[in-house]
Amino acid sequence: MPPLSAGTDAVSVVGLEHAGATILTPAVLGSIQLTDLLAWVSIAAFFVALLLRWRGALESARYLATSAWIAFGSFWLSMVPYYYYEMQSPLQTVLALAALPLCAYTGYLLWDGRDSLFVLTKAIAFMGLIYLPVETIPVFRAWLIETTAAQTHFAMELLGHSPGLSEGANGYMSRFDFDPNETVTGRTTYIILACTGIGSMAIFGGLIASVKAPLRRKATAFALAIGVIWFLNLIRNVFIGLASPWGWFQQEWLVSFMTTYMGAEESRVSFLVAHNYIAQSLSVVALVGITYAIVKIVPEVLAPLEEVLFVLTGTEYDLFDALDKEHVRADGGPDHEQ
């Protein structure tokens, strides 16, 4: 297919980045946007609620945790415009829209006395504690983005592509510097924080940290999750980073469908298909697989997962029994490790 006309600024984001007031940006004193504030307030409130519960102030802990869950849902709701208009991602848009009612319902269940939800609250708190500092402290953010970009570029070189790296729109050396006159679409991509896998790492880190289990097993599970996520994320970045400039999905019927019904720019079709549909769908499969592997090592994480299922379905599930696991409890119950 002949190259599509596009200038050197035709760049797609491999993940998530600046979008005005609807996206998390590096926070500095006196310059904290609404999304930053909602995220930090909700995570801090989660931890304070857990502290209150630990000190025996159960009723106060329930009320505060309920408010924290609502704030957390509001944070995700504030991300909807970005997912819909900028990223054009149906999956992320739907999940962000669903977050507020689900979080509000979780808070209601806690307020109504379902104290087992505190383990899920603890998991979310630790997820935020892992993710937010990386998101909001510039030095950590820059290191993670540029390291991921360098590793992705090295993997591209192994496949015979060596575009070089230049400064992306986010100000980091993270842009794959393909010549727009030599590629099919004239576009390229640059790495941002969501491309580093830190979100998935925070999810599993929070789950593992939230339960009581021997440190050796928890460390093993965490190392496994981080290693697998890093490797799969590298493959994902290379796939999207090559599919976009070389137009792997610029087939005529796809271009027609995406431009007519999805409002996509013609030259962005290959990026959107690779990123929003193929990569995101496979990411869900990967998360399920990693979860199963982690459960084999730390079955205690089934407890917060049971609470997630109850919130989603209103039905009690015994995952320990379903997966033939000895019923070890996240609150430090029986653990007969040999």
GROMACS .gro file of C-alpha atoms in nm:
model
  338
    1MET     CA    1   0.000   0.000   0.000
    2PRO     CA    2   0.141   0.346  -0.087
    3PRO     CA    3   0.239   0.563   0.210
    4LEU     CA    4  -0.036   0.787   0.344
    5SER     CA    5   0.044   1.153   0.361
    6ALA     CA    6   0.131   1.259   0.714
    7GLY     CA    7   0.370   1.504   0.869
    8THR     CA    8   0.646   1.428   1.113
    9ASP     CA    9   0.413   1.509   1.401
   10ALA     CA   10   0.189   1.213   1.323
   11VAL     CA   11   0.249   1.031   1.648
   12SER     CA   12   0.028   0.785   1.835
   13VAL     CA   13   0.057   0.712   2.203
   14VAL     CA   14   0.131   0.354   2.308
   15GLY     CA   15  -0.090   0.378   2.613
   16LEU     CA   16  -0.194   0.673   2.819
   17GLU     CA   17  -0.065   1.029   2.847
   18HIS     CA   18  -0.147   1.396   2.866
   19ALA     CA   19  -0.507   1.495   2.796
   20GLY     CA   20  -0.560   1.823   2.971
   21ALA     CA   21  -0.752   1.811   3.296
   22THR     CA   22  -0.879   1.459   3.245
   23ILE     CA   23  -0.553   1.277   3.294
   24LEU     CA   24  -0.309   1.230   3.580
   25THR     CA   25  -0.005   1.452   3.535
   26PRO     CA   26   0.311   1.490   3.746
   27ALA     CA   27   0.191   1.659   4.062
   28VAL     CA   28   0.388   1.939   4.224
   29LEU     CA   29   0.293   2.146   4.525
   30GLY     CA   30   0.038   2.406   4.428
   31SER     CA   31  -0.034   2.241   4.092
   32ILE     CA   32  -0.245   1.933   4.160
   33GLN     CA   33  -0.523   1.867   3.911
   34LEU     CA   34  -0.861   1.724   3.999
   35THR     CA   35  -0.776   1.370   3.896
   36ASP     CA   36  -0.456   1.375   4.101
   37LEU     CA   37  -0.646   1.505   4.400
   38LEU     CA   38  -0.923   1.246   4.375
   39ALA     CA   39  -0.670   0.965   4.343
   40TRP     CA   40  -0.454   1.073   4.638
   41VAL     CA   41  -0.751   1.155   4.863
   42SER     CA   42  -0.919   0.820   4.799
   43ILE     CA   43  -0.602   0.616   4.858
   44ALA     CA   44  -0.515   0.813   5.173
   45ALA     CA   45  -0.871   0.767   5.301
   46PHE     CA   46  -0.849   0.392   5.238
   47PHE     CA   47  -0.539   0.369   5.457
   48VAL     CA   48  -0.690   0.583   5.732
   49ALA     CA   49  -1.001   0.364   5.730
   50LEU     CA   50  -0.785   0.054   5.763
   51LEU     CA   51  -0.600   0.216   6.053
   52LEU     CA   52  -0.929   0.298   6.225
   53ARG     CA   53  -1.043  -0.061   6.185
   54TRP     CA   54  -0.713  -0.189   6.326
   55ARG     CA   55  -0.762   0.037   6.630
   56GLY     CA   56  -1.113  -0.097   6.683
   57ALA     CA   57  -1.314   0.202   6.555
   58LEU     CA   58  -1.513  -0.017   6.319
   59GLU     CA   59  -1.808   0.213   6.256
   60SER     CA   60  -1.587   0.512   6.176
   61ALA     CA   61  -1.377   0.290   5.950
   62ARG     CA   62  -1.687   0.184   5.757
   63TYR     CA   63  -1.804   0.541   5.702
   64LEU     CA   64  -1.463   0.663   5.589
   65ALA     CA   65  -1.406   0.363   5.362
   66THR     CA   66  -1.746   0.425   5.203
   67SER     CA   67  -1.649   0.784   5.122
   68ALA     CA   68  -1.313   0.666   4.990
   69TRP     CA   69  -1.478   0.420   4.753
   70ILE     CA   70  -1.704   0.694   4.615
   71ALA     CA   71  -1.404   0.924   4.564
   72PHE     CA   72  -1.218   0.642   4.392
   73GLY     CA   73  -1.510   0.583   4.155
   74SER     CA   74  -1.529   0.957   4.083
   75PHE     CA   75  -1.163   0.950   3.987
   76TRP     CA   76  -1.230   0.686   3.722
   77LEU     CA   77  -1.537   0.872   3.599
   78SER     CA   78  -1.318   1.178   3.540
   79MET     CA   79  -1.107   0.966   3.303
   80VAL     CA   80  -1.398   0.885   3.068
   81PRO     CA   81  -1.354   1.183   2.832
   82TYR     CA   82  -0.990   1.093   2.779
   83TYR     CA   83  -1.055   0.725   2.709
   84TYR     CA   84  -1.342   0.808   2.474
   85TYR     CA   85  -1.217   1.112   2.281
   86GLU     CA   86  -0.839   1.082   2.292
   87MET     CA   87  -0.770   0.709   2.317
   88GLN     CA   88  -1.088   0.602   2.133
   89SER     CA   89  -1.083   0.288   2.348
   90PRO     CA   90  -1.425   0.124   2.394
   91LEU     CA   91  -1.297  -0.115   2.663
   92GLN     CA   92  -1.136   0.152   2.880
   93THR     CA   93  -1.434   0.385   2.835
   94VAL     CA   94  -1.684   0.120   2.947
   95LEU     CA   95  -1.471   0.019   3.246
   96ALA     CA   96  -1.428   0.380   3.356
   97LEU     CA   97  -1.804   0.441   3.327
   98ALA     CA   98  -1.879   0.128   3.529
   99ALA     CA   99  -1.630   0.218   3.801
  100LEU     CA  100  -1.841   0.479   3.983
  101PRO     CA  101  -2.157   0.269   4.035
  102LEU     CA  102  -1.947  -0.035   4.128
  103CYS     CA  103  -1.734   0.162   4.372
  104ALA     CA  104  -2.042   0.330   4.521
  105TYR     CA  105  -2.205  -0.011   4.564
  106THR     CA  106  -1.891  -0.146   4.731
  107GLY     CA  107  -1.897   0.147   4.971
  108TYR     CA  108  -2.263   0.085   5.045
  109LEU     CA  109  -2.196  -0.281   5.124
  110LEU     CA  110  -1.919  -0.179   5.363
  111TRP     CA  111  -2.140   0.080   5.528
  112ASP     CA  112  -2.411  -0.185   5.560
  113GLY     CA  113  -2.178  -0.417   5.750
  114ARG     CA  114  -1.998  -0.639   5.499
  115ASP     CA  115  -1.664  -0.615   5.678
  116SER     CA  116  -1.503  -0.879   5.457
  117LEU     CA  117  -1.472  -0.601   5.198
  118PHE     CA  118  -1.196  -0.445   5.404
  119VAL     CA  119  -0.954  -0.692   5.247
  120LEU     CA  120  -1.047  -0.556   4.902
  121THR     CA  121  -1.015  -0.204   5.039
  122LYS     CA  122  -0.666  -0.291   5.158
  123ALA     CA  123  -0.574  -0.432   4.817
  124ILE     CA  124  -0.686  -0.113   4.640
  125ALA     CA  125  -0.496   0.099   4.892
  126PHE     CA  126  -0.172  -0.085   4.823
  127MET     CA  127  -0.230  -0.071   4.448
  128GLY     CA  128  -0.252   0.306   4.476
  129LEU     CA  129   0.053   0.322   4.700
  130ILE     CA  130   0.255   0.140   4.433
  131TYR     CA  131   0.118   0.331   4.134
  132LEU     CA  132   0.068   0.692   4.241
  133PRO     CA  133   0.426   0.776   4.347
  134VAL     CA  134   0.553   0.655   4.008
  135GLU     CA  135   0.279   0.852   3.835
  136THR     CA  136   0.340   1.176   4.023
  137ILE     CA  137   0.714   1.188   4.105
  138PRO     CA  138   0.891   1.309   3.786
  139VAL     CA  139   1.227   1.138   3.842
  140PHE     CA  140   1.070   0.793   3.883
  141ARG     CA  141   0.832   0.855   3.596
  142ALA     CA  142   1.109   0.963   3.358
  143TRP     CA  143   1.331   0.668   3.447
  144LEU     CA  144   1.055   0.412   3.397
  145ILE     CA  145   0.934   0.557   3.065
  146GLU     CA  146   1.280   0.601   2.912
  147THR     CA  147   1.400   0.259   3.031
  148THR     CA  148   1.094   0.094   2.877
  149ALA     CA  149   1.147   0.288   2.553
  150ALA     CA  150   1.513   0.180   2.536
  151GLN     CA  151   1.425  -0.185   2.599
  152THR     CA  152   1.148  -0.174   2.335
  153HIS     CA  153   1.384  -0.019   2.083
  154PHE     CA  154   1.644  -0.290   2.152
  155ALA     CA  155   1.379  -0.557   2.088
  156MET     CA  156   1.285  -0.382   1.762
  157GLU     CA  157   1.650  -0.393   1.658
  158LEU     CA  158   1.653  -0.768   1.712
  159LEU     CA  159   1.370  -0.785   1.456
  160GLY     CA  160   1.561  -0.573   1.205
  161HIS     CA  161   1.413  -0.229   1.281
  162SER     CA  162   1.635   0.049   1.416
  163PRO     CA  163   1.446   0.380   1.401
  164GLY     CA  164   1.635   0.544   1.687
  165LEU     CA  165   1.482   0.732   1.978
  166SER     CA  166   1.389   1.099   2.000
  167GLU     CA  167   1.191   1.317   2.238
  168GLY     CA  168   0.821   1.236   2.250
  169ALA     CA  169   0.535   1.477   2.310
  170ASN     CA  170   0.565   1.394   2.680
  171GLY     CA  171   0.917   1.537   2.695
  172TYR     CA  172   1.096   1.205   2.740
  173MET     CA  173   1.333   1.018   2.507
  174SER     CA  174   1.061   0.772   2.419
  175ARG     CA  175   0.961   0.836   2.055
  176PHE     CA  176   1.049   0.575   1.792
  177ASP     CA  177   1.196   0.796   1.522
  178PHE     CA  178   1.070   0.625   1.207
  179ASP     CA  179   1.104   0.831   0.889
  180PRO     CA  180   0.745   0.922   0.790
  181ASN     CA  181   0.847   0.923   0.423
  182GLU     CA  182   0.956   0.560   0.438
  183THR     CA  183   0.670   0.402   0.635
  184VAL     CA  184   0.320   0.308   0.521
  185THR     CA  185   0.118   0.538   0.747
  186GLY     CA  186   0.369   0.814   0.813
  187ARG     CA  187   0.298   0.773   1.184
  188THR     CA  188   0.501   0.655   1.478
  189THR     CA  189   0.448   0.597   1.850
  190TYR     CA  190   0.606   0.700   2.178
  191ILE     CA  191   0.613   0.532   2.516
  192ILE     CA  192   0.424   0.678   2.810
  193LEU     CA  193   0.368   0.557   3.166
  194ALA     CA  194   0.089   0.313   3.085
  195CYS     CA  195   0.324   0.140   2.840
  196THR     CA  196   0.556   0.041   3.125
  197GLY     CA  197   0.317  -0.216   3.274
  198ILE     CA  198   0.318  -0.035   3.609
  199GLY     CA  199  -0.063  -0.049   3.627
  200SER     CA  200  -0.073  -0.429   3.605
  201MET     CA  201   0.222  -0.456   3.841
  202ALA     CA  202   0.035  -0.240   4.093
  203ILE     CA  203  -0.274  -0.462   4.068
  204PHE     CA  204  -0.088  -0.781   4.155
  205GLY     CA  205   0.137  -0.606   4.404
  206GLY     CA  206  -0.171  -0.474   4.585
  207LEU     CA  207  -0.343  -0.812   4.589
  208ILE     CA  208  -0.035  -0.986   4.725
  209ALA     CA  209   0.039  -0.715   4.983
  210SER     CA  210  -0.319  -0.712   5.111
  211VAL     CA  211  -0.323  -1.071   5.241
  212LYS     CA  212  -0.145  -1.244   5.525
  213ALA     CA  213   0.084  -1.521   5.404
  214PRO     CA  214   0.446  -1.628   5.456
  215LEU     CA  215   0.686  -1.366   5.316
  216ARG     CA  216   0.870  -1.622   5.103
  217ARG     CA  217   0.557  -1.715   4.910
  218LYS     CA  218   0.450  -1.354   4.870
  219ALA     CA  219   0.795  -1.253   4.741
  220THR     CA  220   0.797  -1.543   4.496
  221ALA     CA  221   0.453  -1.453   4.363
  222PHE     CA  222   0.545  -1.085   4.330
  223ALA     CA  223   0.867  -1.163   4.142
  224LEU     CA  224   0.679  -1.397   3.907
  225ALA     CA  225   0.407  -1.140   3.835
  226ILE     CA  226   0.655  -0.857   3.772
  227GLY     CA  227   0.871  -1.073   3.544
  228VAL     CA  228   0.584  -1.201   3.332
  229ILE     CA  229   0.421  -0.858   3.305
  230TRP     CA  230   0.751  -0.699   3.200
  231PHE     CA  231   0.809  -0.959   2.928
  232LEU     CA  232   0.455  -0.952   2.788
  233ASN     CA  233   0.448  -0.572   2.803
  234LEU     CA  234   0.771  -0.559   2.601
  235ILE     CA  235   0.614  -0.779   2.332
  236ARG     CA  236   0.305  -0.556   2.335
  237ASN     CA  237   0.508  -0.238   2.288
  238VAL     CA  238   0.708  -0.385   2.001
  239PHE     CA  239   0.389  -0.509   1.833
  240ILE     CA  240   0.213  -0.172   1.852
  241GLY     CA  241   0.532   0.022   1.780
  242LEU     CA  242   0.578  -0.163   1.449
  243ALA     CA  243   0.213  -0.210   1.352
  244SER     CA  244   0.144   0.163   1.355
  245PRO     CA  245   0.412   0.294   1.115
  246TRP     CA  246   0.411  -0.009   0.888
  247GLY     CA  247   0.032  -0.026   0.859
  248TRP     CA  248  -0.015  -0.390   0.945
  249PHE     CA  249  -0.391  -0.333   0.977
  250GLN     CA  250  -0.451  -0.074   0.706
  251GLN     CA  251  -0.669  -0.316   0.507
  252GLU     CA  252  -0.932  -0.133   0.307
  253TRP     CA  253  -1.232  -0.286   0.486
  254LEU     CA  254  -1.087  -0.205   0.828
  255VAL     CA  255  -1.005   0.151   0.729
  256SER     CA  256  -1.358   0.197   0.594
  257PHE     CA  257  -1.519   0.057   0.911
  258MET     CA  258  -1.301   0.250   1.155
  259THR     CA  259  -1.331   0.583   0.977
  260THR     CA  260  -1.704   0.550   0.913
  261TYR     CA  261  -1.828   0.408   1.242
  262MET     CA  262  -1.552   0.475   1.495
  263GLY     CA  263  -1.452   0.826   1.391
  264ALA     CA  264  -1.088   0.728   1.344
  265GLU     CA  265  -0.834   0.908   1.129
  266GLU     CA  266  -0.738   0.696   0.830
  267SER     CA  267  -0.367   0.690   0.913
  268ARG     CA  268  -0.439   0.591   1.276
  269VAL     CA  269  -0.638   0.276   1.197
  270SER     CA  270  -0.347   0.035   1.228
  271PHE     CA  271  -0.250   0.184   1.564
  272LEU     CA  272  -0.604   0.174   1.701
  273VAL     CA  273  -0.663  -0.187   1.591
  274ALA     CA  274  -0.329  -0.302   1.733
  275HIS     CA  275  -0.359  -0.105   2.056
  276ASN     CA  276  -0.727  -0.082   2.145
  277TYR     CA  277  -0.852  -0.413   2.017
  278ILE     CA  278  -0.581  -0.676   1.980
  279ALA     CA  279  -0.339  -0.574   2.258
  280GLN     CA  280  -0.606  -0.483   2.511
  281SER     CA  281  -0.802  -0.802   2.450
  282LEU     CA  282  -0.491  -1.016   2.487
  283SER     CA  283  -0.401  -0.820   2.801
  284VAL     CA  284  -0.721  -0.942   2.965
  285VAL     CA  285  -0.629  -1.301   2.879
  286ALA     CA  286  -0.278  -1.245   3.016
  287LEU     CA  287  -0.412  -1.101   3.342
  288VAL     CA  288  -0.632  -1.407   3.392
  289GLY     CA  289  -0.335  -1.636   3.331
  290ILE     CA  290  -0.109  -1.443   3.570
  291THR     CA  291  -0.383  -1.446   3.833
  292TYR     CA  292  -0.408  -1.823   3.810
  293ALA     CA  293  -0.031  -1.857   3.850
  294ILE     CA  294  -0.028  -1.626   4.153
  295VAL     CA  295  -0.314  -1.817   4.314
  296LYS     CA  296  -0.109  -2.137   4.288
  297ILE     CA  297   0.160  -1.971   4.501
  298VAL     CA  298  -0.048  -1.745   4.729
  299PRO     CA  299  -0.401  -1.886   4.744
  300GLU     CA  300  -0.484  -1.623   5.007
  301VAL     CA  301  -0.543  -1.374   4.723
  302LEU     CA  302  -0.864  -1.561   4.646
  303ALA     CA  303  -1.026  -1.379   4.939
  304PRO     CA  304  -1.022  -1.030   4.779
  305LEU     CA  305  -1.114  -1.187   4.445
  306GLU     CA  306  -1.420  -1.345   4.607
  307GLU     CA  307  -1.522  -0.998   4.722
  308VAL     CA  308  -1.484  -0.864   4.368
  309LEU     CA  309  -1.715  -1.137   4.239
  310PHE     CA  310  -1.971  -1.064   4.510
  311VAL     CA  311  -1.976  -0.693   4.418
  312LEU     CA  312  -2.018  -0.780   4.049
  313THR     CA  313  -2.279  -1.054   4.085
  314GLY     CA  314  -2.434  -1.031   4.433
  315THR     CA  315  -2.358  -1.402   4.479
  316GLU     CA  316  -2.127  -1.562   4.734
  317TYR     CA  317  -1.850  -1.769   4.576
  318ASP     CA  318  -1.608  -2.008   4.743
  319LEU     CA  319  -1.309  -1.991   4.512
  320PHE     CA  320  -1.100  -2.192   4.756
  321ASP     CA  321  -1.334  -2.486   4.715
  322ALA     CA  322  -1.376  -2.435   4.340
  323LEU     CA  323  -1.000  -2.442   4.285
  324ASP     CA  324  -0.947  -2.716   4.542
  325LYS     CA  325  -0.742  -2.492   4.768
  326GLU     CA  326  -0.714  -2.530   5.142
  327HIS     CA  327  -0.913  -2.245   5.292
  328VAL     CA  328  -0.638  -2.009   5.404
  329ARG     CA  329  -0.776  -1.672   5.501
  330ALA     CA  330  -0.653  -1.327   5.405
  331ASP     CA  331  -0.696  -1.219   5.767
  332GLY     CA  332  -0.425  -1.455   5.887
  333GLY     CA  333  -0.629  -1.771   5.935
  334PRO     CA  334  -0.503  -2.129   5.901
  335ASP     CA  335  -0.195  -2.166   5.686
  336HIS     CA  336  -0.049  -2.517   5.691
  337GLU     CA  337   0.245  -2.451   5.462
  338GLN     CA  338   0.497  -2.732   5.468
   0.00000   0.00000   0.00000
